[in-house]
Structure formats: C-alpha cells, structure tokens
Short mmCIF file of C-alpha atoms and ligand atoms in Angstrom, two decimals:
data_model
loop_
_atom_site.label_atom_id
_atom_site.label_comp_id
_atom_site.label_asym_id
_atom_site.label_seq_id
_atom_site.Cartn_x
_atom_site.Cartn_y
_atom_site.Cartn_z
CA UNK A 1 -230.42 5.09 58.47
CA UNK A 2 -229.16 8.16 56.58
CA UNK A 3 -226.95 10.42 58.67
CA UNK A 4 -227.73 14.10 59.25
CA UNK A 5 -225.56 15.22 56.36
CA UNK A 6 -227.23 12.87 53.88
CA UNK A 7 -230.61 13.98 55.15
CA UNK A 8 -229.75 17.67 54.73
CA UNK A 9 -228.49 16.96 51.22
CA UNK A 10 -231.70 15.11 50.32
CA UNK A 11 -233.87 17.97 51.64
CA UNK A 12 -231.72 20.52 49.81
CA UNK A 13 -232.17 18.54 46.61
CA UNK A 14 -235.94 19.04 46.85
CA UNK A 15 -235.57 22.84 46.79
CA UNK A 16 -235.23 24.25 43.24
CA UNK A 17 -231.83 25.84 42.61
CA UNK A 18 -233.05 29.47 42.16
CA UNK A 19 -234.79 29.28 45.54
CA UNK A 20 -231.73 27.64 47.19
CA UNK A 21 -229.65 30.49 45.80
CA UNK A 22 -231.98 33.08 47.36
CA UNK A 23 -231.96 31.26 50.70
CA UNK A 24 -228.12 31.25 50.74
CA UNK A 25 -228.13 34.98 49.94
CA UNK A 26 -230.77 35.77 52.56
CA UNK A 27 -229.42 33.80 55.58
CA UNK A 28 -230.67 35.90 58.56
CA UNK A 29 -228.51 33.88 60.98
CA UNK A 30 -225.34 34.90 59.10
CA UNK A 31 -226.41 38.58 59.17
CA UNK A 32 -227.08 38.35 62.89
CA UNK A 33 -223.65 36.80 63.55
CA UNK A 34 -221.86 39.40 61.45
CA UNK A 35 -223.64 42.20 63.30
CA UNK A 36 -222.51 40.79 66.65
CA UNK A 37 -218.92 40.20 65.49
CA UNK A 38 -218.19 42.93 62.92
CA UNK A 39 -215.53 42.24 60.30
CA UNK A 40 -214.53 43.41 56.87
CA UNK A 41 -217.41 42.94 54.39
CA UNK A 42 -216.07 45.32 51.75
CA UNK A 43 -212.79 47.12 51.08
CA UNK A 44 -212.31 50.84 50.51
CA UNK A 45 -211.45 52.05 47.03
CA UNK A 46 -211.91 50.76 43.51
CA UNK A 47 -210.33 47.32 43.64
CA UNK A 48 -211.98 43.94 44.18
CA UNK A 49 -210.49 41.43 46.64
CA UNK A 50 -210.62 37.82 45.44
CA UNK A 51 -210.51 35.13 48.13
CA UNK A 52 -210.46 31.33 48.14
CA UNK A 53 -211.38 29.17 51.14
CA UNK A 54 -210.65 25.57 52.20
CA UNK A 55 -207.23 24.84 50.63
CA UNK A 56 -204.49 24.21 49.99
CA UNK A 57 -205.74 21.27 47.96
CA UNK A 58 -203.64 19.23 45.52
CA UNK A 59 -206.59 18.93 43.14
CA UNK A 60 -208.23 22.36 43.44
CA UNK A 61 -205.43 24.84 44.16
CA UNK A 62 -203.05 24.38 41.17
CA UNK A 63 -205.72 25.04 38.48
CA UNK A 64 -206.88 28.12 40.42
CA UNK A 65 -203.28 29.41 40.58
CA UNK A 66 -202.86 28.84 36.84
CA UNK A 67 -206.14 30.64 36.02
CA UNK A 68 -205.17 33.58 38.27
CA UNK A 69 -201.78 33.87 36.56
CA UNK A 70 -203.39 33.71 33.10
CA UNK A 71 -205.84 36.48 34.11
CA UNK A 72 -203.23 38.68 35.82
CA UNK A 73 -205.21 38.50 39.07
CA UNK A 74 -203.89 38.34 42.65
CA UNK A 75 -205.87 36.69 45.45
CA UNK A 76 -205.97 35.81 49.14
CA UNK A 77 -206.20 32.13 50.15
CA UNK A 78 -207.91 31.36 53.48
CA UNK A 79 -206.22 28.05 54.26
CA UNK A 80 -206.70 25.41 56.93
CA UNK A 81 -203.72 24.60 59.16
CA UNK A 82 -204.44 20.88 58.79
CA UNK A 83 -204.01 21.05 55.01
CA UNK A 84 -201.01 23.39 55.18
CA UNK A 85 -199.29 20.75 57.33
CA UNK A 86 -200.09 18.08 54.74
CA UNK A 87 -199.04 20.27 51.77
CA UNK A 88 -196.59 22.94 52.97
CA UNK A 89 -195.07 23.14 49.46
CA UNK A 90 -198.47 24.15 48.06
CA UNK A 91 -198.78 26.91 50.65
CA UNK A 92 -195.30 28.13 49.67
CA UNK A 93 -196.26 28.02 45.98
CA UNK A 94 -199.32 30.22 46.66
CA UNK A 95 -197.03 32.85 48.22
CA UNK A 96 -194.28 32.42 45.63
CA UNK A 97 -196.81 33.24 42.91
CA UNK A 98 -197.55 36.57 44.59
CA UNK A 99 -200.74 35.70 46.48
CA UNK A 100 -201.57 36.16 50.14
CA UNK A 101 -202.15 33.43 52.74
CA UNK A 102 -204.79 33.97 55.41
CA UNK A 103 -206.31 31.76 58.10
CA UNK A 104 -209.55 29.74 57.85
CA UNK A 105 -208.74 27.76 61.01
CA UNK A 106 -206.89 24.62 61.95
CA UNK A 107 -209.90 22.37 61.29
CA UNK A 108 -212.98 22.98 59.16
CA UNK A 109 -215.68 22.99 61.81
CA UNK A 110 -217.95 25.45 63.55
CA UNK A 111 -215.71 27.92 65.43
CA UNK A 112 -218.56 30.07 66.77
CA UNK A 113 -219.51 27.45 69.37
CA UNK A 114 -215.97 27.20 70.84
CA UNK A 115 -215.10 28.62 74.25
CA UNK A 116 -212.50 31.40 74.37
CA UNK A 117 -209.80 28.88 75.37
CA UNK A 118 -210.77 26.45 72.60
CA UNK A 119 -210.95 29.24 70.02
CA UNK A 120 -207.52 30.48 71.04
CA UNK A 121 -206.07 26.97 70.59
CA UNK A 122 -207.83 26.53 67.23
CA UNK A 123 -206.59 29.81 65.79
CA UNK A 124 -203.13 29.66 67.33
CA UNK A 125 -202.43 26.20 65.88
CA UNK A 126 -203.63 27.40 62.47
CA UNK A 127 -201.34 30.45 62.63
CA UNK A 128 -198.43 28.23 63.69
CA UNK A 129 -199.01 25.82 60.79
CA UNK A 130 -198.91 28.75 58.34
CA UNK A 131 -195.80 30.23 59.99
CA UNK A 132 -194.04 26.85 59.91
CA UNK A 133 -194.70 26.48 56.16
CA UNK A 134 -194.20 30.05 54.93
CA UNK A 135 -192.35 31.91 57.69
CA UNK A 136 -195.11 34.51 57.77
CA UNK A 137 -197.99 35.25 60.12
CA UNK A 138 -201.38 35.67 58.47
CA UNK A 139 -203.14 39.03 58.86
CA UNK A 140 -206.71 37.84 58.24
CA UNK A 141 -209.08 35.19 59.54
CA UNK A 142 -212.40 34.04 58.11
CA UNK A 143 -214.31 31.40 60.09
CA UNK A 144 -215.72 28.32 58.32
CA UNK A 145 -219.30 28.97 57.12
CA UNK A 146 -218.80 32.65 58.03
CA UNK A 147 -219.95 31.54 61.48
CA UNK A 148 -218.39 34.10 63.82
CA UNK A 149 -219.08 35.05 67.42
CA UNK A 150 -218.06 37.87 69.76
CA UNK A 151 -215.76 35.34 71.49
CA UNK A 152 -214.00 34.61 68.19
CA UNK A 153 -213.72 38.33 67.45
CA UNK A 154 -212.07 38.88 70.84
CA UNK A 155 -209.60 36.03 70.26
CA UNK A 156 -208.76 37.52 66.84
CA UNK A 157 -208.00 40.81 68.56
CA UNK A 158 -205.60 39.07 70.98
CA UNK A 159 -203.81 37.26 68.15
CA UNK A 160 -203.58 40.28 65.85
CA UNK A 161 -205.91 38.77 63.24
CA UNK A 162 -208.55 40.79 61.41
CA UNK A 163 -211.95 39.24 60.69
CA UNK A 164 -212.87 39.16 57.00
CA UNK A 165 -216.22 38.19 55.51
CA UNK A 166 -217.41 38.71 51.92
CA UNK A 167 -219.88 40.65 49.77
CA UNK A 168 -220.02 38.46 46.63
CA UNK A 169 -219.86 34.73 46.12
CA UNK A 170 -220.10 32.09 43.44
CA UNK A 171 -221.94 29.53 45.62
CA UNK A 172 -219.35 27.12 44.26
CA UNK A 173 -219.83 24.59 47.07
CA UNK A 174 -222.65 23.22 44.89
CA UNK A 175 -222.19 21.21 41.72
CA UNK A 176 -222.18 24.12 39.29
CA UNK A 177 -220.69 25.01 35.88
CA UNK A 178 -218.08 27.83 35.65
CA UNK A 179 -220.58 30.10 33.84
CA UNK A 180 -223.02 29.97 36.75
CA UNK A 181 -220.29 30.58 39.34
CA UNK A 182 -219.09 33.60 37.33
CA UNK A 183 -222.64 34.94 36.81
CA UNK A 184 -223.34 34.82 40.57
CA UNK A 185 -220.10 36.69 41.35
CA UNK A 186 -220.77 39.26 38.62
CA UNK A 187 -224.11 40.24 40.25
CA UNK A 188 -222.16 41.82 43.12
CA UNK A 189 -218.92 42.74 41.36
CA UNK A 190 -218.69 46.37 42.49
CA UNK A 191 -215.80 48.56 43.68
CA UNK A 192 -214.72 47.30 47.11
CA UNK A 193 -216.30 43.87 46.74
CA UNK A 194 -214.82 40.87 48.54
CA UNK A 195 -215.40 37.78 46.40
CA UNK A 196 -215.67 34.36 48.08
CA UNK A 197 -214.73 31.24 46.08
CA UNK A 198 -213.34 27.81 47.02
CA UNK A 199 -210.18 26.07 45.80
CA UNK A 200 -211.23 22.72 47.28
CA UNK A 201 -214.29 20.46 47.18
CA UNK A 202 -213.43 18.85 50.53
CA UNK A 203 -216.16 20.54 52.54
CA UNK A 204 -218.54 21.12 49.65
CA UNK A 205 -221.52 19.32 48.16
CA UNK A 206 -219.71 18.93 44.84
CA UNK A 207 -217.39 16.11 43.85
CA UNK A 208 -214.61 18.20 42.30
CA UNK A 209 -213.35 21.79 42.58
CA UNK A 210 -212.32 22.30 38.97
CA UNK A 211 -215.33 24.47 37.94
CA UNK A 212 -214.03 27.31 40.14
CA UNK A 213 -210.81 27.67 38.13
CA UNK A 214 -212.94 27.87 34.97
CA UNK A 215 -214.90 30.80 36.44
CA UNK A 216 -211.81 32.98 37.00
CA UNK A 217 -211.27 34.16 33.40
CA UNK A 218 -214.91 35.33 32.93
CA UNK A 219 -214.87 37.02 36.37
CA UNK A 220 -211.58 38.78 35.53
CA UNK A 221 -212.98 39.89 32.14
CA UNK A 222 -216.15 41.26 33.78
CA UNK A 223 -214.03 43.11 36.38
CA UNK A 224 -211.80 44.61 33.69
CA UNK A 225 -214.85 45.74 31.70
CA UNK A 226 -215.95 47.66 34.83
CA UNK A 227 -212.46 49.08 35.39
CA UNK A 228 -211.84 46.96 38.50
CA UNK A 229 -208.55 45.21 39.40
CA UNK A 230 -208.61 41.82 41.13
CA UNK A 231 -206.18 41.99 44.06
CA UNK A 232 -205.41 40.43 47.44
CA UNK A 233 -207.34 41.44 50.53
CA UNK A 234 -204.37 43.27 52.07
CA UNK A 235 -203.72 45.16 48.82
CA UNK A 236 -207.40 46.06 48.51
CA UNK A 237 -207.56 47.11 52.17
CA UNK A 238 -204.58 49.40 51.60
CA UNK A 239 -202.11 47.36 53.66
CA UNK A 240 -199.64 47.06 50.81
CA UNK A 241 -199.20 43.30 50.86
ZN1 ZN B 1 -214.70 26.82 54.40
#
C-alpha cells in the first residue's frame, strides 16, 4: 500500500508542470488563511527581500551562502529549531556572513492546526534554539507551508514575532533546474517583493537542494538590471538589521 505522501506525489506527477505551477500560484486556501492572519506580503520601498526556508542544512545552506556572497546579496533564513540544534555552527555562520536568522518553527509540520498552548510551545522552543545558538532573538516567523491561523498570529504577537509571507517564489521544492527557479522568481521581481526560496531539500519533493544556489546569480543579475537591491527582510522593512 502506498502511503498518503506517495499517493499525493503520484497524482501530482500526472498534472503537467505548467498547470501545477498555476495551481501553486492560485491556492485559494492560502489566500484565505493569509486574509484571516495578516502578515507581511511585501516590503515598503525599492529593495527586494530574499528569504530561504527549511535550513540550516549541511548540504543546502553552504552553497547558498557562497552564491549570496558572490552576488553581493543579503538574505533572511527562516530556520527550524530542530536543525539549529543539530547544526548551531551553521546558524552562526549565516549570521557571521551578514544575513538574518528568522523562525520557521521548531518542527516542520502544520502549525495552523495547533491549539494556542501548543503553538506557544512550538514557537517558544524554536526561538530558544535560535537564541542558544546565536545569542539573538528572531524578529520574524513564517509558518511551514505558509499555513497560518488567527491563533498563530495571536501567539506571534505575545512572543514579539512578526508574521512574514512572500510575494514571489521559485517553486524550488520541485525537481527543477536553476534557470526555471530564477525565471519563476523574475516574474514577480518588483520593488518590495519578498522572494521565497529553500536552502534544504528535506521537506521538498526534490532529492537535492543544489539547484537553488545556482538560481541566485541570475536572480541577482535580474534584480540589478531593474535597479533593485537584494537585502534581508529587516533591512527591506526598514528595521535596520
Ligand atoms: Zn518550509
């Protein structure tokens, strides 16, 4: 018997990629959730915020850091407390190279179905893992799958975290060459965009995360051609950091 995940993957494989892409973009359930739990979907001003979810990852994060350095770009990494605990030195390297660390949760699971008490535990343990590794509290939180809820938004308020979503993405959870990831991001590369990418393949449908690092140089070149700087979320939001 195939499990639910294998079944979903098989069904997804029957849908042609251009249609899958449109379905990901369309997602009425995501829009409904974001309406009920408003967060940052774009930043004011001319810059573009680049963000990476699901790390730190010993395979995916270092090549992304190297590509960012080569492109002169600064980013925000939405990390998982579980992986920060496993690789605190990688979390410290992200910060040491001038990037920002934000919270994706302690565990990569649906957070929108948690009770207020469960959500508070989930987010608090993630914040503590980041503080233990870097000595700093994160300012931002983005739930796995963008699946937010009013309960989560309220818990964020209590913990001093700001909800952040995105306005552009590379759909890099799929097996995909760097050119396609970059082309998808470039569609929505406008002033104030928040770009979602992934520096890990752990929770993706692809085997390896390396294509994402290869997409950074073309994205940075396209941004420069439009006069846009690639910066961290806090810098783009005008918070200085
Ligand atoms: Zn994620």
